[in-house]
PDB file of C-alpha atoms in Angstrom:
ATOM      1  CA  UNK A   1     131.672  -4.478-162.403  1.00  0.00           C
ATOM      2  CA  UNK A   2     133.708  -7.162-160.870  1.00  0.00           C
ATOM      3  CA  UNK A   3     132.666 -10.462-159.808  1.00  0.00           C
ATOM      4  CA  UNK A   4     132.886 -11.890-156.091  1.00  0.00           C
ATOM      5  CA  UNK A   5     131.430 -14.960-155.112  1.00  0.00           C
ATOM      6  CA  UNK A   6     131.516 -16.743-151.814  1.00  0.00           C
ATOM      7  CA  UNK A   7     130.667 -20.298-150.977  1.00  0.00           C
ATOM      8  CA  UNK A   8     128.255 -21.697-149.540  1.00  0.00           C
ATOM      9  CA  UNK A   9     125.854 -19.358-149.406  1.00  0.00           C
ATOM     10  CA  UNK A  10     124.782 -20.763-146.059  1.00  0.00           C
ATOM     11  CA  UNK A  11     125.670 -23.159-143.753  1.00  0.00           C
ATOM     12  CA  UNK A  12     124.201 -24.898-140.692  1.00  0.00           C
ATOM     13  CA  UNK A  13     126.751 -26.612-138.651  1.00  0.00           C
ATOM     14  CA  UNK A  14     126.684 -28.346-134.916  1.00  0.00           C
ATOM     15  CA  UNK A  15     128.430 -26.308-132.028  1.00  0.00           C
ATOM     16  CA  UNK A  16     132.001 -27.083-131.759  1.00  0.00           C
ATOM     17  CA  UNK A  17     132.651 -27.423-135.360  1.00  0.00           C
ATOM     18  CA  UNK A  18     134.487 -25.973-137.839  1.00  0.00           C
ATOM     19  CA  UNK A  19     133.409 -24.465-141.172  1.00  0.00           C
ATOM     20  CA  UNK A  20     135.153 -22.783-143.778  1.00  0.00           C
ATOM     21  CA  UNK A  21     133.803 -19.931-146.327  1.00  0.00           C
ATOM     22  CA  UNK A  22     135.514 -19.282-149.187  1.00  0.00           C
ATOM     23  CA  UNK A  23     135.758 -16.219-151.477  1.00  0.00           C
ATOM     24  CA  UNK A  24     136.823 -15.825-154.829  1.00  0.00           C
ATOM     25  CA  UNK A  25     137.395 -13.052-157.034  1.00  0.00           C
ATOM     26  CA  UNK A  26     136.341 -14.404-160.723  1.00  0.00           C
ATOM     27  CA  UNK A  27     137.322 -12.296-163.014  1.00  0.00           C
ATOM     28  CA  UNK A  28     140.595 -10.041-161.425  1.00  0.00           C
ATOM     29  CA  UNK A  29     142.885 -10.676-159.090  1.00  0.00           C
ATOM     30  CA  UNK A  30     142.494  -9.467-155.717  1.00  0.00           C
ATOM     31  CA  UNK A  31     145.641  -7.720-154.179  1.00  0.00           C
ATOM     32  CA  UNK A  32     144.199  -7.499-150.717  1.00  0.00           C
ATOM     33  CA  UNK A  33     140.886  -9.216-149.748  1.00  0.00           C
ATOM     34  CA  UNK A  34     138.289  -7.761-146.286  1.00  0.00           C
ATOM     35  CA  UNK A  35     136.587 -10.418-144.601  1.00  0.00           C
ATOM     36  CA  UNK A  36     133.175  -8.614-142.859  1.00  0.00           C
ATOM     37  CA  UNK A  37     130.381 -10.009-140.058  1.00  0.00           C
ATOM     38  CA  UNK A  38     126.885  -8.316-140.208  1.00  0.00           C
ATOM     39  CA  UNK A  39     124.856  -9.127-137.369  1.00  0.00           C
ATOM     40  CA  UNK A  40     120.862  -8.917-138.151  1.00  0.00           C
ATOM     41  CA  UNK A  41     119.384  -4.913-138.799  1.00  0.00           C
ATOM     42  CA  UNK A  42     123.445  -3.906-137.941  1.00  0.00           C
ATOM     43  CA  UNK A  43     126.371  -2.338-139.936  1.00  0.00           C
ATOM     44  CA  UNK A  44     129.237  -4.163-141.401  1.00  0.00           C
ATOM     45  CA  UNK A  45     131.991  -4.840-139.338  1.00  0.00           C
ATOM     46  CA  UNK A  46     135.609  -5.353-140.513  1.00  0.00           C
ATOM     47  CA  UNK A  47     136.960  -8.446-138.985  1.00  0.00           C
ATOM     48  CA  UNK A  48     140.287  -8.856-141.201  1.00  0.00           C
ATOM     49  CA  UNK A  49     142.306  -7.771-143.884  1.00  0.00           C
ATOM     50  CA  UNK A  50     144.161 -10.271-146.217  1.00  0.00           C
ATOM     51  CA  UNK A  51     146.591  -9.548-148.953  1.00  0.00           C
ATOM     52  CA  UNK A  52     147.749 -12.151-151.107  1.00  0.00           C
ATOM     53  CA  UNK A  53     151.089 -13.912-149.580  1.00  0.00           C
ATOM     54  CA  UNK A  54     151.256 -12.345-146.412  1.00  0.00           C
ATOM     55  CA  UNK A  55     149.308 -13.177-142.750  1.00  0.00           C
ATOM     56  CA  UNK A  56     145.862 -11.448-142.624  1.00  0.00           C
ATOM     57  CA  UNK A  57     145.222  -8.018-140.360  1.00  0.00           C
ATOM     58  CA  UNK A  58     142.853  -8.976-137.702  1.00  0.00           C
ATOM     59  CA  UNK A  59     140.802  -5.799-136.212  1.00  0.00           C
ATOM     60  CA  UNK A  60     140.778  -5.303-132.232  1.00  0.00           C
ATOM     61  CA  UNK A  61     138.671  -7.880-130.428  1.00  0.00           C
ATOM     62  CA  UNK A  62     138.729 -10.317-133.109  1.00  0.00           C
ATOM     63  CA  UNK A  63     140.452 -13.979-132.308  1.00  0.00           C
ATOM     64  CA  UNK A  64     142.860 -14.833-135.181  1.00  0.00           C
ATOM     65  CA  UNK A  65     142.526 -18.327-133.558  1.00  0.00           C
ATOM     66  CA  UNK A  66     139.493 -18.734-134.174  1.00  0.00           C
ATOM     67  CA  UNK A  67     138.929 -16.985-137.478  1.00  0.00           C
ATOM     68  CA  UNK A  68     141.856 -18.064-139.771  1.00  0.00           C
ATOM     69  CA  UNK A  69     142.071 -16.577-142.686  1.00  0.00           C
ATOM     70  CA  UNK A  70     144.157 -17.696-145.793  1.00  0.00           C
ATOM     71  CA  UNK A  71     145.079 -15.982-149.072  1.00  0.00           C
ATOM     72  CA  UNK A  72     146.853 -18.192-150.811  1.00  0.00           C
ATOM     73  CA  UNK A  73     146.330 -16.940-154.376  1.00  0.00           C
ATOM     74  CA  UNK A  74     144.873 -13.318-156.060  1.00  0.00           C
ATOM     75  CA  UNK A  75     142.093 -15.270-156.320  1.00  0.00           C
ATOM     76  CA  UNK A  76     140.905 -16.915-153.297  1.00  0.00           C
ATOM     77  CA  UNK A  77     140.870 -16.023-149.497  1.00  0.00           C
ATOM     78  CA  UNK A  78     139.309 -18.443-147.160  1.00  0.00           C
ATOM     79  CA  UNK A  79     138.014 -17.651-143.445  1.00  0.00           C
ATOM     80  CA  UNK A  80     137.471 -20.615-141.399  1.00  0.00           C
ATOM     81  CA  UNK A  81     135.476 -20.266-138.270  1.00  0.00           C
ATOM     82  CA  UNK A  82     137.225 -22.744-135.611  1.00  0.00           C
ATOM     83  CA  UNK A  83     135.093 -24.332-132.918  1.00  0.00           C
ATOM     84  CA  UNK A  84     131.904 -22.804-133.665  1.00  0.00           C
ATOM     85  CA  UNK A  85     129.291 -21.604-130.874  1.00  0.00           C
ATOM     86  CA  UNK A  86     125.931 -20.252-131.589  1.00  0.00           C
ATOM     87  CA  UNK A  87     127.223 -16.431-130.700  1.00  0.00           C
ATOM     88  CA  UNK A  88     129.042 -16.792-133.951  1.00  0.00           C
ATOM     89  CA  UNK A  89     126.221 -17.079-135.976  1.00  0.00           C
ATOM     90  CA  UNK A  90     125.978 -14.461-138.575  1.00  0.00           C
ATOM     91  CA  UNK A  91     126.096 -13.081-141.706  1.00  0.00           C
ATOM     92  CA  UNK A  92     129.934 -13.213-143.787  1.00  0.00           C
ATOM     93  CA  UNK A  93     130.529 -11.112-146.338  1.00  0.00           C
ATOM     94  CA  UNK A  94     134.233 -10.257-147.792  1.00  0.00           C
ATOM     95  CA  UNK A  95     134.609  -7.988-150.415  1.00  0.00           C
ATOM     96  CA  UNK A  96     137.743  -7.988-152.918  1.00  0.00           C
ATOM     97  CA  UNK A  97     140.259  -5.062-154.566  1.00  0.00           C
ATOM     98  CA  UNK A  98     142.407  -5.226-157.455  1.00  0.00           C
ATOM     99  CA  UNK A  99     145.088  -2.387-156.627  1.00  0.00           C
ATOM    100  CA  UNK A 100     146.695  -1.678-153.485  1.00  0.00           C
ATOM    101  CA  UNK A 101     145.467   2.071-153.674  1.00  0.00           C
ATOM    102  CA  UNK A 102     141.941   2.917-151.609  1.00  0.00           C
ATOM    103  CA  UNK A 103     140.966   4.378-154.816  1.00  0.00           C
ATOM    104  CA  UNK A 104     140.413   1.180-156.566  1.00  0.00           C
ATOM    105  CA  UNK A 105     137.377  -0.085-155.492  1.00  0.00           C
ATOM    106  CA  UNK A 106     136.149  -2.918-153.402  1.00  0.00           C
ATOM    107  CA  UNK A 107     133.693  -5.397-154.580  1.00  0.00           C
ATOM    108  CA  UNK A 108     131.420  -7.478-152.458  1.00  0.00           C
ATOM    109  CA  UNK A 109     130.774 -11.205-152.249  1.00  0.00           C
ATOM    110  CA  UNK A 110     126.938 -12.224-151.858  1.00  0.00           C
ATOM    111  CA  UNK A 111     127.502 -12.902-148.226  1.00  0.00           C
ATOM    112  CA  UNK A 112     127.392 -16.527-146.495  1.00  0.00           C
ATOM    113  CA  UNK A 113     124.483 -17.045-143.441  1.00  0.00           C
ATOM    114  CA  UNK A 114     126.091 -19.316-140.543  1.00  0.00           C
ATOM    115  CA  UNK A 115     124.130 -20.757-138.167  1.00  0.00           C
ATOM    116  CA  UNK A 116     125.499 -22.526-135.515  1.00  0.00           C
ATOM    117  CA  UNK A 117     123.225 -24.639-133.772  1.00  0.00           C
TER     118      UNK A 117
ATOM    119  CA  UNK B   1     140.054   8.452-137.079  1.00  0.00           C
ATOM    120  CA  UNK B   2     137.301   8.422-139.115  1.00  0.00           C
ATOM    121  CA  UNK B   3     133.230   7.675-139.035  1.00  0.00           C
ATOM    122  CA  UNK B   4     130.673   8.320-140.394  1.00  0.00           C
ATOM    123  CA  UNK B   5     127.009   8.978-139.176  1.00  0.00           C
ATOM    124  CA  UNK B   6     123.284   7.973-141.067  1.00  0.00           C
ATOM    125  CA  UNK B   7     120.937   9.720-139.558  1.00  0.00           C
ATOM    126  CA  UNK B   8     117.638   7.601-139.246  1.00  0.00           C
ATOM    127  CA  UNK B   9     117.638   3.916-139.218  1.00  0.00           C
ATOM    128  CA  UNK B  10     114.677   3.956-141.195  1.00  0.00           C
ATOM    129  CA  UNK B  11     113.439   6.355-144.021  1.00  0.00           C
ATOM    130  CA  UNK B  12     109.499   5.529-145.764  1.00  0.00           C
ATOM    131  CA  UNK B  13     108.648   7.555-148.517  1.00  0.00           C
ATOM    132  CA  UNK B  14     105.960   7.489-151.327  1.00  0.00           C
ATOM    133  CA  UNK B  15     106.427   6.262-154.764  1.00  0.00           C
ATOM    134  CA  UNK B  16     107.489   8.881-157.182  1.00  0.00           C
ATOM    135  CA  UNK B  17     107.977  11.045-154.039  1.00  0.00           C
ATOM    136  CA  UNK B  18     112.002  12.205-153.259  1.00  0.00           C
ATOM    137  CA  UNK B  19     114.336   9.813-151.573  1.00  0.00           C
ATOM    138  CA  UNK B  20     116.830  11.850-149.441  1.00  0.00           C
ATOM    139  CA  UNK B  21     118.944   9.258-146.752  1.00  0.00           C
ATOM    140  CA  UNK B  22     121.712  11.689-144.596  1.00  0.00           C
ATOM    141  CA  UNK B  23     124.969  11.026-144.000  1.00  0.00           C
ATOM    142  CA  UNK B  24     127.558  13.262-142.050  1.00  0.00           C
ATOM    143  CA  UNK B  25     131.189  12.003-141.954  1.00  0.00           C
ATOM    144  CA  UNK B  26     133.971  13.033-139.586  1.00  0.00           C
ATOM    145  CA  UNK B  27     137.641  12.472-140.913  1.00  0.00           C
ATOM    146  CA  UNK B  28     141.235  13.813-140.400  1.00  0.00           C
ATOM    147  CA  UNK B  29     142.292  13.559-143.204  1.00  0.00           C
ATOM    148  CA  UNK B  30     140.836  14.374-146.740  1.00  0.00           C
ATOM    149  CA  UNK B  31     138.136  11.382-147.075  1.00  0.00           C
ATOM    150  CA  UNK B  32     136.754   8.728-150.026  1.00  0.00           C
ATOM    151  CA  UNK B  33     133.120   8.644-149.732  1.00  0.00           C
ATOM    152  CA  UNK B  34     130.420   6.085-151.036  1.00  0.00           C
ATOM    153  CA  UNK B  35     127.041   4.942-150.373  1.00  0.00           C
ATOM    154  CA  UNK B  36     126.427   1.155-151.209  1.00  0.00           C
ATOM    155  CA  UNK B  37     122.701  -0.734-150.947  1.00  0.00           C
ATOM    156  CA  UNK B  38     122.179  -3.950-149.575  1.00  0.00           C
ATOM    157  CA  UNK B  39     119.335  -5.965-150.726  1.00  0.00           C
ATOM    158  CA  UNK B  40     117.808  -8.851-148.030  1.00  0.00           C
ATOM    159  CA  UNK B  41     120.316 -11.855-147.524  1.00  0.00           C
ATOM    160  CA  UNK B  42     122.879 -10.221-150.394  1.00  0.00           C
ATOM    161  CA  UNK B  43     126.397  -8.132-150.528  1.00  0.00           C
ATOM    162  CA  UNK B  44     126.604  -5.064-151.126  1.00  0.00           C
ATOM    163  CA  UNK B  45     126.595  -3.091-154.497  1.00  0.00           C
ATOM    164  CA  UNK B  46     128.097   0.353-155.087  1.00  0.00           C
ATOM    165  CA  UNK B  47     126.004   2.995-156.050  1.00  0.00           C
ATOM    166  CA  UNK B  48     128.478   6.023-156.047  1.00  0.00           C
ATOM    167  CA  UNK B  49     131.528   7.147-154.455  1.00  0.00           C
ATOM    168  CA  UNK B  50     133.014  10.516-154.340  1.00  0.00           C
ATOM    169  CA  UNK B  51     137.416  10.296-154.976  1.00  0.00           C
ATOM    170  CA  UNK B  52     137.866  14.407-155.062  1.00  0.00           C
ATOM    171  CA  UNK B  53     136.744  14.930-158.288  1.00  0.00           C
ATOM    172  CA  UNK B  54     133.640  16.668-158.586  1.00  0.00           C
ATOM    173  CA  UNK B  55     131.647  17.346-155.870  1.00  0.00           C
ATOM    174  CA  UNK B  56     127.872  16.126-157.317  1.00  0.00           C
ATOM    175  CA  UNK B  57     128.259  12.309-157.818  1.00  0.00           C
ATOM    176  CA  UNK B  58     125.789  10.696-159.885  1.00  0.00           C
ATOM    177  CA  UNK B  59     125.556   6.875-159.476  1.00  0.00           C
ATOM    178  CA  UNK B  60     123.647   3.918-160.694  1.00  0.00           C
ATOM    179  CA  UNK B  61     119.981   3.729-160.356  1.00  0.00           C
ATOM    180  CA  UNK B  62     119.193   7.519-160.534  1.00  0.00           C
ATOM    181  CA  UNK B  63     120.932   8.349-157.487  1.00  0.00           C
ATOM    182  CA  UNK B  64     123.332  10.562-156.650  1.00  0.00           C
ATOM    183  CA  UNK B  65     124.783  12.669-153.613  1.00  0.00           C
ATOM    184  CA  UNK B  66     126.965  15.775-153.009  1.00  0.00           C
ATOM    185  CA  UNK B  67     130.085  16.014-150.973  1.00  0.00           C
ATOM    186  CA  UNK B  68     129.676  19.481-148.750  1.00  0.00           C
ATOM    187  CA  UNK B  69     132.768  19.931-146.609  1.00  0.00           C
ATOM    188  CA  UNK B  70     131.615  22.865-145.410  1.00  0.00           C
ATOM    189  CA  UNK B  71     128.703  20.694-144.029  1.00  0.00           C
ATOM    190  CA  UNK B  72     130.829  17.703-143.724  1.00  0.00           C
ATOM    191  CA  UNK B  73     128.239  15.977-145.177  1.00  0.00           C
ATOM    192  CA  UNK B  74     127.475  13.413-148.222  1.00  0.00           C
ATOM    193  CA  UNK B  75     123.597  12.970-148.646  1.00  0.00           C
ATOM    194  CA  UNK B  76     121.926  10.337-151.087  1.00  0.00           C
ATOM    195  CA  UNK B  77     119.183  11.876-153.368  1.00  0.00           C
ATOM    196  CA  UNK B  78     116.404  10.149-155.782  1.00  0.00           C
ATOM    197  CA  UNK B  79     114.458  12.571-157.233  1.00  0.00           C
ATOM    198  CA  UNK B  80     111.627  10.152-158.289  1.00  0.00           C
ATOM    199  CA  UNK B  81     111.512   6.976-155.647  1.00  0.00           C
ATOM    200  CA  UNK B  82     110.447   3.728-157.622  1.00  0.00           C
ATOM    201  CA  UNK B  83     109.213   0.127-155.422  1.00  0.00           C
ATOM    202  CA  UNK B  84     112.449  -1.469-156.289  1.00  0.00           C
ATOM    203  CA  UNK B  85     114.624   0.984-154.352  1.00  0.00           C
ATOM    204  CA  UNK B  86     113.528  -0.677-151.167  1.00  0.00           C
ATOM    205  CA  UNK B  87     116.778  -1.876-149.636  1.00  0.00           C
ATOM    206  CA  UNK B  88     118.963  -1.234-146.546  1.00  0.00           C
ATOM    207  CA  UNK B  89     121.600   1.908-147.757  1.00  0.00           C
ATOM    208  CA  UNK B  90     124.885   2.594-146.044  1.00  0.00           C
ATOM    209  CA  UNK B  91     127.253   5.692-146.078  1.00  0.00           C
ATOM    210  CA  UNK B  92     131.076   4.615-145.727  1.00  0.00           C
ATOM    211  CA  UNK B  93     133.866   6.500-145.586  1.00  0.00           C
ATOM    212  CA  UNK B  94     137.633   5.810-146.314  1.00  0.00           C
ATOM    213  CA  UNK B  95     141.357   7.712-146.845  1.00  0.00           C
ATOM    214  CA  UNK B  96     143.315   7.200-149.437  1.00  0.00           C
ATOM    215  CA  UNK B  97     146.634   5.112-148.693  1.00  0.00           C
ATOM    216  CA  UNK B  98     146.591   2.057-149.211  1.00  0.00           C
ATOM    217  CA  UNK B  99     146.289   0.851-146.350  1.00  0.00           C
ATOM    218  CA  UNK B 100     143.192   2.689-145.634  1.00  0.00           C
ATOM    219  CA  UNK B 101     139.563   0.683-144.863  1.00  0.00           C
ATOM    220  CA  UNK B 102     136.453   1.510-145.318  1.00  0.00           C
ATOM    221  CA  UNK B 103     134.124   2.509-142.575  1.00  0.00           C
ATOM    222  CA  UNK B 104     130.278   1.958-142.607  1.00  0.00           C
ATOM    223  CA  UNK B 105     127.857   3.417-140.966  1.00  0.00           C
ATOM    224  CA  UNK B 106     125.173   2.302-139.428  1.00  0.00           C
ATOM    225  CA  UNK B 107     122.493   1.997-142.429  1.00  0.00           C
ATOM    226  CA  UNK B 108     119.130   3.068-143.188  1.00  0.00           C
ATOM    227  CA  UNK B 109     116.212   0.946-144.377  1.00  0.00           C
ATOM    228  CA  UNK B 110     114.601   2.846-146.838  1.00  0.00           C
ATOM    229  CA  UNK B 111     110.517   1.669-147.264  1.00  0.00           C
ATOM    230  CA  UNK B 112     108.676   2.419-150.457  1.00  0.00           C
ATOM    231  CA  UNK B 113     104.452   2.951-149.941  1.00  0.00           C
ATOM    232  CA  UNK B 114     102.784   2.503-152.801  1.00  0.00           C
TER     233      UNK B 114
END
């Protein structure tokens, strides 16, 4: 299948500071990108939903101001997690699709641990 | 709206013994289906997914799981569990527009004993 990465794998930053995760599809281009938090032993939640050119879909209680989200090419989609506090800790994951159609499928980065201290 | 439900967070079975996980869905409208396994600290991989072709989906590893709307159900079967299935497993569901998302449930942690 398709390849998603996401970078860094983890990252330990200071309360109060900023830190950005990227994800890349490497070998299609990704119409729309999902940006997902997994807290520990818990399900996936969908935070966002990017497509390529256009201002991400933020789910209900999620703070576009503090998760930005930017997909500037088929190729990349960043989330950057704005003055950081330790309740944001947790485990990133966004996933990728080629088509626009629910049919094609979704394929998953290796997920990025934040800890924020 | 749609959801889905695992039932038990946590499965343990034998080696060589059958792996069944359970998963009911719930969904107005006529629903994608797929099970995905997580492995500790990675993404998720696809295993199968059921697009309303046939109703017994075989996947990758020896899995597979059949869609019963009758029972609204989509349950993951192994016949023969092996050490290296140990993983977390989760049932999601989705529609199909476009600008449908997928829905996971909660997961179970399936345990192999040797």
């Amino acid at each position: 299948g398709a390849v998603v990465s996401q970078h860094p794998s983890r990252v330990i930053c200071k309360s109060g500071t900023s830190v950005k995760i990227e994800c890349r599809s490497l070998d299609f281009q990704a119409t729309t990108m999902f940006w997902y938090r997994q807290f520990p032993k818990q399900s996936l939640m969908l935070m966002a939903t990017s497509n390529e050119g256009s201002k991400a879909t933020y789910e209900q209680g999620v703070e576009k101001d503090k998760f930005l989200i930017n997909h500037a090419s088929l190729t990349l989609s960043t989330l950057t997690v704005t003055s950081a506090h330790p309740e944001d800790s947790s485990f990133y994951i966004c996933s990728a699709r080629e088509g626009g159609g629910a049919h094609n499928e979704q394929f998953f980065g290796p997920g990025t641990r934040l800890t924020v201290l | 709206a749609q959801s889905v439900t695992q039932l038990g967070s946590h499965v343990s079975v034998s080696e060589g013994a059958l792996v069944l996980l359970r998963c009911n869905y719930s969904s107005s409208v006529p629903p994608y289906l797929f099970w995905y396994v997580q492995y500790p600290n990675q993404g998720l991989q696809l295993l199968l997914k059921y697009t309303s072709a046939a109703t017994l989906v075989k996947g990758i590893n020896g899995f597979e799981a059949e869609f019963k709307k009758s029972e609204t159900s989509f349950h993951l079967t192994k016949p023969s569990a092996h050490m290296s299935d140990a993983a977390e497993y989760f049932c999601a569901v989705s529609g199909y527009s476009s600008a449908s998302k997928i829905i996971f449930g909660s997961g179970t942690r399936l345990s192999i004993r040797p």
